Amino acid sequence: MIKLAIIGGTGLTKLADLKIIKREALQTPYGSPSADFITGELSQKEVIFLARHGNPHTIPPHKINYRANIWGLKQLGVDRIIGVAAVGGITAAMAPAHIAIPDQIIDYSYGREHTFFDNDNSSTSHIDFTFPYSPILRAKLIIAADQAGITVTETGTYGCTQGPRLETIAEITRMEKDGCDLVGMTGMPEAALAKELGIDYASLSVIANWAAGKTEGEITMAEIEQNLQVGMAKVAELLKALMGDC
Ligand code: HPA
C-alpha cells in the first residue's frame, strides 16, 4: 500500500477532518522534526500529517529542520508527500486565495541544511532534479482539484526565498524576470530532500497575497490570514478528494 503524508504549512497546523489514530515523537540522526507525526484517517484512508512550523506554529522557515522532517517521514515508510505551503503571487494568474500546483523551482535560500549527501563516509550522489516535483503526484492533485470543483493553476515556477521577512519590490521584479510565478520560503530544501530519499513530492501552493509591488502599498498580516482561510478551506476539500485516488 502506498503511504501518503501531508506537510502542513502556515494556516494548516491541523487537518480538521483528520480522524487521529496515533501520534509519534520521532528522533532522527538529523535531530528533532518540527512536531509529532500524526497518523490518521482522511476519507477513510490512512495519511500521516506533520505541521512544518510546529504545533503551535513557532518555527520560522529558515529554522525548520527539513532533514529531520523528511527523514522521519521516510522512517515511517512514506512514499508520497504533499507539501502545503503559503506563497505570494507574482504573475497575473496567481491571485490571492487561489491555488497552484507548481512544476518548477528556483532556490534563492541559503545556509540551510539542504542535503543528506554531505557526510564524508557516504558515497556522493547527485540526484537528477530536472523535474523537482513528481509528475504522477501533480497529476493526481490536478484530477482531485477537478473532482472537488476547485480551480487550480496547473503549472508555475516556485521561487524559494530565505525569509522570514517578505521581499522588496526589486527582489520580486528580479524573480519575475527569472521566471518565478510564486514566492515562498519553505519549498526548499524540502522538495530536494524528498527526492534524495526517493519519495514522490508535490506542492500545493496557496496564494496568501500579491507579492511585494504587485499591488498598492504594503502587505499586511491581516490580508494574508484572510486569504489563507479561504485557500486552506479549498486545500482541505482537494485533499479529501485526493484520498479517493491514493
Ligand atoms: N513572500 C514569501 N513568502 C510568502 C509570501 C510572500 O509574499 N506570502 C506568503 N508566503
PDB file of C-alpha atoms and ligand atoms in Angstrom:
ATOM      1  CA  MET A   1       0.000   0.000   0.000  1.00  0.00           C
ATOM      2  CA  ILE A   2       1.248   3.490  -0.885  1.00  0.00           C
ATOM      3  CA  LYS A   3       1.751   5.692   2.187  1.00  0.00           C
ATOM      4  CA  LEU A   4       0.875   9.357   1.812  1.00  0.00           C
ATOM      5  CA  ALA A   5       1.973  12.231   4.034  1.00  0.00           C
ATOM      6  CA  ILE A   6       0.859  15.831   4.178  1.00  0.00           C
ATOM      7  CA  ILE A   7       3.185  18.520   5.460  1.00  0.00           C
ATOM      8  CA  GLY A   8       1.013  21.417   6.561  1.00  0.00           C
ATOM      9  CA  GLY A   9       2.287  24.977   6.348  1.00  0.00           C
ATOM     10  CA  THR A  10       1.152  28.355   7.659  1.00  0.00           C
ATOM     11  CA  GLY A  11      -2.625  28.221   8.032  1.00  0.00           C
ATOM     12  CA  LEU A  12      -2.652  24.421   8.200  1.00  0.00           C
ATOM     13  CA  THR A  13      -1.298  23.235  11.573  1.00  0.00           C
ATOM     14  CA  LYS A  14      -4.219  20.781  11.777  1.00  0.00           C
ATOM     15  CA  LEU A  15      -6.475  18.990   9.309  1.00  0.00           C
ATOM     16  CA  ALA A  16      -9.951  19.439  10.760  1.00  0.00           C
ATOM     17  CA  ASP A  17     -11.396  16.266   9.196  1.00  0.00           C
ATOM     18  CA  LEU A  18      -8.488  14.022  10.158  1.00  0.00           C
ATOM     19  CA  LYS A  19      -9.529  11.180  12.465  1.00  0.00           C
ATOM     20  CA  ILE A  20      -6.415  10.816  14.615  1.00  0.00           C
ATOM     21  CA  ILE A  21      -5.175   7.251  15.200  1.00  0.00           C
ATOM     22  CA  LYS A  22      -1.767   7.898  16.781  1.00  0.00           C
ATOM     23  CA  ARG A  23       0.909  10.496  17.438  1.00  0.00           C
ATOM     24  CA  GLU A  24       4.617   9.697  17.323  1.00  0.00           C
ATOM     25  CA  ALA A  25       7.507  11.869  18.510  1.00  0.00           C
ATOM     26  CA  LEU A  26      10.424  10.545  16.450  1.00  0.00           C
ATOM     27  CA  GLN A  27      14.098  11.321  16.770  1.00  0.00           C
ATOM     28  CA  THR A  28      16.296  11.167  13.682  1.00  0.00           C
ATOM     29  CA  PRO A  29      20.069  11.210  13.037  1.00  0.00           C
ATOM     30  CA  TYR A  30      19.476  14.833  11.966  1.00  0.00           C
ATOM     31  CA  GLY A  31      17.718  15.926  15.160  1.00  0.00           C
ATOM     32  CA  SER A  32      14.108  16.593  16.024  1.00  0.00           C
ATOM     33  CA  PRO A  33      11.354  17.021  13.445  1.00  0.00           C
ATOM     34  CA  SER A  34       9.067  20.056  13.676  1.00  0.00           C
ATOM     35  CA  ALA A  35       6.312  18.225  15.573  1.00  0.00           C
ATOM     36  CA  ASP A  36       4.809  14.830  16.339  1.00  0.00           C
ATOM     37  CA  PHE A  37       3.887  12.779  13.281  1.00  0.00           C
ATOM     38  CA  ILE A  38       0.148  12.232  13.339  1.00  0.00           C
ATOM     39  CA  THR A  39      -1.258   9.132  11.710  1.00  0.00           C
ATOM     40  CA  GLY A  40      -4.922   9.460  10.921  1.00  0.00           C
ATOM     41  CA  GLU A  41      -7.717   8.763   8.504  1.00  0.00           C
ATOM     42  CA  LEU A  42      -8.995  11.184   5.917  1.00  0.00           C
ATOM     43  CA  SER A  43     -11.891   9.968   3.760  1.00  0.00           C
ATOM     44  CA  GLN A  44     -11.350   6.503   5.333  1.00  0.00           C
ATOM     45  CA  LYS A  45      -7.747   6.369   4.049  1.00  0.00           C
ATOM     46  CA  GLU A  46      -4.606   6.435   6.143  1.00  0.00           C
ATOM     47  CA  VAL A  47      -2.454   9.541   5.964  1.00  0.00           C
ATOM     48  CA  ILE A  48       0.415  10.960   8.025  1.00  0.00           C
ATOM     49  CA  PHE A  49       0.333  14.637   8.930  1.00  0.00           C
ATOM     50  CA  LEU A  50       3.216  16.861  10.018  1.00  0.00           C
ATOM     51  CA  ALA A  51       2.997  20.559  10.965  1.00  0.00           C
ATOM     52  CA  ARG A  52       6.043  22.112   9.254  1.00  0.00           C
ATOM     53  CA  HIS A  53       6.273  25.122  11.571  1.00  0.00           C
ATOM     54  CA  GLY A  54       5.488  23.111  14.716  1.00  0.00           C
ATOM     55  CA  ASN A  55       2.240  22.925  16.610  1.00  0.00           C
ATOM     56  CA  PRO A  56       1.671  25.628  17.732  1.00  0.00           C
ATOM     57  CA  HIS A  57       3.265  27.494  14.824  1.00  0.00           C
ATOM     58  CA  THR A  58       6.603  28.704  16.279  1.00  0.00           C
ATOM     59  CA  ILE A  59       9.399  27.641  13.886  1.00  0.00           C
ATOM     60  CA  PRO A  60      10.326  30.212  11.206  1.00  0.00           C
ATOM     61  CA  PRO A  61      11.093  28.980   7.657  1.00  0.00           C
ATOM     62  CA  HIS A  62      14.894  29.261   7.975  1.00  0.00           C
ATOM     63  CA  LYS A  63      14.929  27.346  11.295  1.00  0.00           C
ATOM     64  CA  ILE A  64      12.853  24.362  10.163  1.00  0.00           C
ATOM     65  CA  ASN A  65      14.762  21.093  10.420  1.00  0.00           C
ATOM     66  CA  TYR A  66      13.835  19.966   6.906  1.00  0.00           C
ATOM     67  CA  ARG A  67      16.176  16.971   7.047  1.00  0.00           C
ATOM     68  CA  ALA A  68      14.640  15.636  10.276  1.00  0.00           C
ATOM     69  CA  ASN A  69      11.133  16.113   8.869  1.00  0.00           C
ATOM     70  CA  ILE A  70      11.821  14.227   5.638  1.00  0.00           C
ATOM     71  CA  TRP A  71      13.962  11.564   7.331  1.00  0.00           C
ATOM     72  CA  GLY A  72      11.198  10.979   9.885  1.00  0.00           C
ATOM     73  CA  LEU A  73       8.629  10.509   7.129  1.00  0.00           C
ATOM     74  CA  LYS A  74      10.958   8.035   5.386  1.00  0.00           C
ATOM     75  CA  GLN A  75      11.359   6.130   8.663  1.00  0.00           C
ATOM     76  CA  LEU A  76       7.567   5.839   8.787  1.00  0.00           C
ATOM     77  CA  GLY A  77       7.568   4.295   5.315  1.00  0.00           C
ATOM     78  CA  VAL A  78       6.094   7.256   3.458  1.00  0.00           C
ATOM     79  CA  ASP A  79       6.182   7.024  -0.382  1.00  0.00           C
ATOM     80  CA  ARG A  80       4.447  10.300  -1.255  1.00  0.00           C
ATOM     81  CA  ILE A  81       4.444  13.773   0.297  1.00  0.00           C
ATOM     82  CA  ILE A  82       2.163  16.713  -0.438  1.00  0.00           C
ATOM     83  CA  GLY A  83       3.796  19.896   0.838  1.00  0.00           C
ATOM     84  CA  VAL A  84       1.130  22.512   1.522  1.00  0.00           C
ATOM     85  CA  ALA A  85       2.631  25.996   1.533  1.00  0.00           C
ATOM     86  CA  ALA A  86       1.554  29.625   1.739  1.00  0.00           C
ATOM     87  CA  VAL A  87       3.053  31.749  -1.038  1.00  0.00           C
ATOM     88  CA  GLY A  88       2.929  35.198  -2.578  1.00  0.00           C
ATOM     89  CA  GLY A  89       1.596  35.582  -6.134  1.00  0.00           C
ATOM     90  CA  ILE A  90       3.900  37.184  -8.696  1.00  0.00           C
ATOM     91  CA  THR A  91       2.363  36.608 -12.144  1.00  0.00           C
ATOM     92  CA  ALA A  92      -1.169  37.562 -13.187  1.00  0.00           C
ATOM     93  CA  ALA A  93      -2.878  34.188 -12.664  1.00  0.00           C
ATOM     94  CA  MET A  94      -1.584  33.860  -9.113  1.00  0.00           C
ATOM     95  CA  ALA A  95      -4.227  35.884  -7.303  1.00  0.00           C
ATOM     96  CA  PRO A  96      -4.761  35.730  -3.535  1.00  0.00           C
ATOM     97  CA  ALA A  97      -6.774  32.719  -2.217  1.00  0.00           C
ATOM     98  CA  HIS A  98      -6.055  30.851  -5.455  1.00  0.00           C
ATOM     99  CA  ILE A  99      -4.216  27.505  -5.506  1.00  0.00           C
ATOM    100  CA  ALA A 100      -1.301  26.496  -7.713  1.00  0.00           C
ATOM    101  CA  ILE A 101       0.466  23.192  -8.298  1.00  0.00           C
ATOM    102  CA  PRO A 102       3.931  24.354  -9.378  1.00  0.00           C
ATOM    103  CA  ASP A 103       6.128  22.309 -11.699  1.00  0.00           C
ATOM    104  CA  GLN A 104       9.478  24.098 -11.328  1.00  0.00           C
ATOM    105  CA  ILE A 105      11.617  25.647  -8.601  1.00  0.00           C
ATOM    106  CA  ILE A 106      14.289  28.314  -8.312  1.00  0.00           C
ATOM    107  CA  ASP A 107      16.065  28.214  -4.962  1.00  0.00           C
ATOM    108  CA  TYR A 108      17.201  31.566  -3.511  1.00  0.00           C
ATOM    109  CA  SER A 109      17.502  30.289   0.059  1.00  0.00           C
ATOM    110  CA  TYR A 110      20.887  29.968   1.747  1.00  0.00           C
ATOM    111  CA  GLY A 111      22.559  28.485   4.793  1.00  0.00           C
ATOM    112  CA  ARG A 112      20.028  25.679   5.174  1.00  0.00           C
ATOM    113  CA  GLU A 113      20.997  22.042   5.722  1.00  0.00           C
ATOM    114  CA  HIS A 114      19.907  21.048   2.257  1.00  0.00           C
ATOM    115  CA  THR A 115      21.213  17.545   1.559  1.00  0.00           C
ATOM    116  CA  PHE A 116      21.582  14.081   3.067  1.00  0.00           C
ATOM    117  CA  PHE A 117      24.744  13.574   0.996  1.00  0.00           C
ATOM    118  CA  ASP A 118      27.199  15.692   2.972  1.00  0.00           C
ATOM    119  CA  ASN A 119      28.856  13.013   5.020  1.00  0.00           C
ATOM    120  CA  ASP A 120      32.461  12.110   4.111  1.00  0.00           C
ATOM    121  CA  ASN A 121      31.625   8.449   4.588  1.00  0.00           C
ATOM    122  CA  SER A 122      28.644   8.386   2.270  1.00  0.00           C
ATOM    123  CA  SER A 123      29.099   7.988  -1.449  1.00  0.00           C
ATOM    124  CA  THR A 124      28.403  11.265  -3.228  1.00  0.00           C
ATOM    125  CA  SER A 125      25.131  11.262  -5.030  1.00  0.00           C
ATOM    126  CA  HIS A 126      23.853  13.891  -7.440  1.00  0.00           C
ATOM    127  CA  ILE A 127      20.117  13.450  -7.772  1.00  0.00           C
ATOM    128  CA  ASP A 128      18.510  14.446 -11.022  1.00  0.00           C
ATOM    129  CA  PHE A 129      16.279  17.479 -10.331  1.00  0.00           C
ATOM    130  CA  THR A 130      15.073  18.204 -13.872  1.00  0.00           C
ATOM    131  CA  PHE A 131      11.517  17.683 -12.644  1.00  0.00           C
ATOM    132  CA  PRO A 132      11.624  18.729  -8.980  1.00  0.00           C
ATOM    133  CA  TYR A 133       8.023  17.715  -8.341  1.00  0.00           C
ATOM    134  CA  SER A 134       6.631  14.255  -9.006  1.00  0.00           C
ATOM    135  CA  PRO A 135       4.679  14.330 -12.284  1.00  0.00           C
ATOM    136  CA  ILE A 136       2.473  11.460 -11.048  1.00  0.00           C
ATOM    137  CA  LEU A 137       1.568  13.165  -7.806  1.00  0.00           C
ATOM    138  CA  ARG A 138       0.999  16.510  -9.547  1.00  0.00           C
ATOM    139  CA  ALA A 139      -1.374  14.796 -11.983  1.00  0.00           C
ATOM    140  CA  LYS A 140      -3.280  13.257  -9.071  1.00  0.00           C
ATOM    141  CA  LEU A 141      -3.620  16.671  -7.418  1.00  0.00           C
ATOM    142  CA  ILE A 142      -4.921  18.184 -10.652  1.00  0.00           C
ATOM    143  CA  ILE A 143      -7.511  15.406 -11.026  1.00  0.00           C
ATOM    144  CA  ALA A 144      -8.533  15.742  -7.360  1.00  0.00           C
ATOM    145  CA  ALA A 145      -8.993  19.505  -7.779  1.00  0.00           C
ATOM    146  CA  ASP A 146     -11.223  18.880 -10.773  1.00  0.00           C
ATOM    147  CA  GLN A 147     -13.271  16.316  -8.829  1.00  0.00           C
ATOM    148  CA  ALA A 148     -13.640  18.721  -5.920  1.00  0.00           C
ATOM    149  CA  GLY A 149     -14.661  21.554  -8.273  1.00  0.00           C
ATOM    150  CA  ILE A 150     -11.693  23.704  -7.289  1.00  0.00           C
ATOM    151  CA  THR A 151      -9.950  25.815  -9.909  1.00  0.00           C
ATOM    152  CA  VAL A 152      -6.172  25.493  -9.716  1.00  0.00           C
ATOM    153  CA  THR A 153      -3.274  26.722 -11.827  1.00  0.00           C
ATOM    154  CA  GLU A 154      -1.630  23.548 -13.045  1.00  0.00           C
ATOM    155  CA  THR A 155       1.925  24.810 -13.548  1.00  0.00           C
ATOM    156  CA  GLY A 156       4.225  27.525 -12.263  1.00  0.00           C
ATOM    157  CA  THR A 157       7.710  28.224 -11.014  1.00  0.00           C
ATOM    158  CA  TYR A 158       8.120  28.470  -7.249  1.00  0.00           C
ATOM    159  CA  GLY A 159      10.901  30.787  -6.085  1.00  0.00           C
ATOM    160  CA  CYS A 160      12.112  29.947  -2.589  1.00  0.00           C
ATOM    161  CA  THR A 161      13.431  32.885  -0.554  1.00  0.00           C
ATOM    162  CA  GLN A 162      15.170  32.763   2.806  1.00  0.00           C
ATOM    163  CA  GLY A 163      12.693  34.753   4.892  1.00  0.00           C
ATOM    164  CA  PRO A 164      11.459  35.305   7.438  1.00  0.00           C
ATOM    165  CA  ARG A 165      10.996  38.794   6.019  1.00  0.00           C
ATOM    166  CA  LEU A 166       8.953  39.314   2.883  1.00  0.00           C
ATOM    167  CA  GLU A 167      10.690  40.618  -0.248  1.00  0.00           C
ATOM    168  CA  THR A 168      11.450  44.054  -1.650  1.00  0.00           C
ATOM    169  CA  ILE A 169       9.866  45.234  -4.907  1.00  0.00           C
ATOM    170  CA  ALA A 170      13.268  44.940  -6.603  1.00  0.00           C
ATOM    171  CA  GLU A 171      13.648  41.338  -5.436  1.00  0.00           C
ATOM    172  CA  ILE A 172      10.223  40.411  -6.806  1.00  0.00           C
ATOM    173  CA  THR A 173      10.987  42.213 -10.100  1.00  0.00           C
ATOM    174  CA  ARG A 174      14.170  40.182 -10.396  1.00  0.00           C
ATOM    175  CA  MET A 175      12.372  36.946  -9.523  1.00  0.00           C
ATOM    176  CA  GLU A 176       9.728  37.655 -12.160  1.00  0.00           C
ATOM    177  CA  LYS A 177      12.460  38.233 -14.751  1.00  0.00           C
ATOM    178  CA  ASP A 178      13.983  34.914 -13.666  1.00  0.00           C
ATOM    179  CA  GLY A 179      10.660  33.238 -14.454  1.00  0.00           C
ATOM    180  CA  CYS A 180       9.127  32.847 -10.982  1.00  0.00           C
ATOM    181  CA  ASP A 181       5.338  32.823 -10.684  1.00  0.00           C
ATOM    182  CA  LEU A 182       5.199  32.262  -6.940  1.00  0.00           C
ATOM    183  CA  VAL A 183       7.353  33.192  -3.976  1.00  0.00           C
ATOM    184  CA  GLY A 184       7.529  31.206  -0.767  1.00  0.00           C
ATOM    185  CA  MET A 185      10.012  30.412   1.994  1.00  0.00           C
ATOM    186  CA  THR A 186       9.670  26.672   2.654  1.00  0.00           C
ATOM    187  CA  GLY A 187       9.636  24.872  -0.706  1.00  0.00           C
ATOM    188  CA  MET A 188      13.370  24.215  -0.497  1.00  0.00           C
ATOM    189  CA  PRO A 189      15.205  22.186   0.561  1.00  0.00           C
ATOM    190  CA  GLU A 190      12.056  20.169   1.325  1.00  0.00           C
ATOM    191  CA  ALA A 191      11.451  19.079  -2.284  1.00  0.00           C
ATOM    192  CA  ALA A 192      15.089  18.139  -2.927  1.00  0.00           C
ATOM    193  CA  LEU A 193      15.451  16.190   0.326  1.00  0.00           C
ATOM    194  CA  ALA A 194      12.361  14.141  -0.516  1.00  0.00           C
ATOM    195  CA  LYS A 195      13.857  13.387  -3.924  1.00  0.00           C
ATOM    196  CA  GLU A 196      17.171  12.365  -2.345  1.00  0.00           C
ATOM    197  CA  LEU A 197      15.289   9.741  -0.336  1.00  0.00           C
ATOM    198  CA  GLY A 198      13.247   8.589  -3.326  1.00  0.00           C
ATOM    199  CA  ILE A 199       9.944   9.980  -2.035  1.00  0.00           C
ATOM    200  CA  ASP A 200       7.470  11.436  -4.553  1.00  0.00           C
ATOM    201  CA  TYR A 201       6.824  15.063  -3.623  1.00  0.00           C
ATOM    202  CA  ALA A 202       4.409  17.720  -4.899  1.00  0.00           C
ATOM    203  CA  SER A 203       3.451  21.186  -3.685  1.00  0.00           C
ATOM    204  CA  LEU A 204       0.005  22.610  -3.092  1.00  0.00           C
ATOM    205  CA  SER A 205       0.757  26.320  -3.029  1.00  0.00           C
ATOM    206  CA  VAL A 206      -1.887  28.563  -1.517  1.00  0.00           C
ATOM    207  CA  ILE A 207      -1.560  32.200  -2.535  1.00  0.00           C
ATOM    208  CA  ALA A 208      -1.807  34.389   0.548  1.00  0.00           C
ATOM    209  CA  ASN A 209      -1.077  37.807  -1.002  1.00  0.00           C
ATOM    210  CA  TRP A 210       0.174  39.585  -4.072  1.00  0.00           C
ATOM    211  CA  ALA A 211       3.965  39.649  -3.845  1.00  0.00           C
ATOM    212  CA  ALA A 212       5.712  42.940  -2.986  1.00  0.00           C
ATOM    213  CA  GLY A 213       4.987  45.682  -5.513  1.00  0.00           C
ATOM    214  CA  LYS A 214       2.191  43.761  -7.256  1.00  0.00           C
ATOM    215  CA  THR A 215      -0.457  45.902  -5.526  1.00  0.00           C
ATOM    216  CA  GLU A 216      -0.506  49.332  -3.950  1.00  0.00           C
ATOM    217  CA  GLY A 217       1.118  49.671  -0.560  1.00  0.00           C
ATOM    218  CA  GLU A 218       2.490  47.122   1.863  1.00  0.00           C
ATOM    219  CA  ILE A 219       1.496  43.541   2.574  1.00  0.00           C
ATOM    220  CA  THR A 220      -0.440  43.105   5.826  1.00  0.00           C
ATOM    221  CA  MET A 221      -0.726  40.038   8.045  1.00  0.00           C
ATOM    222  CA  ALA A 222      -4.490  40.585   8.178  1.00  0.00           C
ATOM    223  CA  GLU A 223      -4.709  40.208   4.383  1.00  0.00           C
ATOM    224  CA  ILE A 224      -2.516  37.094   4.480  1.00  0.00           C
ATOM    225  CA  GLU A 225      -4.621  35.452   7.202  1.00  0.00           C
ATOM    226  CA  GLN A 226      -7.893  36.231   5.436  1.00  0.00           C
ATOM    227  CA  ASN A 227      -6.754  34.775   2.094  1.00  0.00           C
ATOM    228  CA  LEU A 228      -5.217  31.738   3.767  1.00  0.00           C
ATOM    229  CA  GLN A 229      -8.503  30.950   5.463  1.00  0.00           C
ATOM    230  CA  VAL A 230     -10.251  30.808   2.088  1.00  0.00           C
ATOM    231  CA  GLY A 231      -7.350  28.990   0.392  1.00  0.00           C
ATOM    232  CA  MET A 232      -6.854  26.387   3.119  1.00  0.00           C
ATOM    233  CA  ALA A 233     -10.569  25.507   3.068  1.00  0.00           C
ATOM    234  CA  LYS A 234     -10.075  24.684  -0.636  1.00  0.00           C
ATOM    235  CA  VAL A 235      -6.964  22.642   0.195  1.00  0.00           C
ATOM    236  CA  ALA A 236      -8.915  20.595   2.735  1.00  0.00           C
ATOM    237  CA  GLU A 237     -11.573  19.754   0.103  1.00  0.00           C
ATOM    238  CA  LEU A 238      -8.948  18.949  -2.504  1.00  0.00           C
ATOM    239  CA  LEU A 239      -7.084  16.626  -0.115  1.00  0.00           C
ATOM    240  CA  LYS A 240     -10.289  14.766   0.731  1.00  0.00           C
ATOM    241  CA  ALA A 241     -10.879  14.209  -2.995  1.00  0.00           C
ATOM    242  CA  LEU A 242      -7.264  13.108  -3.428  1.00  0.00           C
ATOM    243  CA  MET A 243      -7.582  10.390  -0.805  1.00  0.00           C
ATOM    244  CA  GLY A 244     -10.024   8.519  -3.022  1.00  0.00           C
ATOM    245  CA  ASP A 245      -7.210   8.057  -5.525  1.00  0.00           C
ATOM    246  CA  CYS A 246      -4.203   7.301  -3.274  1.00  0.00           C
TER     247      CYS A 246
HETATM  248  N1  HPA B   1       6.784  36.048   0.024  1.00  0.00           N
HETATM  249  C1  HPA B   1       7.362  34.948   0.542  1.00  0.00           C
HETATM  250  N2  HPA B   1       6.688  34.018   1.207  1.00  0.00           N
HETATM  251  C2  HPA B   1       5.375  34.190   1.356  1.00  0.00           C
HETATM  252  C3  HPA B   1       4.703  35.307   0.854  1.00  0.00           C
HETATM  253  C4  HPA B   1       5.454  36.292   0.141  1.00  0.00           C
HETATM  254  O1  HPA B   1       4.927  37.312  -0.332  1.00  0.00           O
HETATM  255  N3  HPA B   1       3.406  35.182   1.185  1.00  0.00           N
HETATM  256  C5  HPA B   1       3.288  34.011   1.869  1.00  0.00           C
HETATM  257  N4  HPA B   1       4.475  33.402   1.976  1.00  0.00           N
END
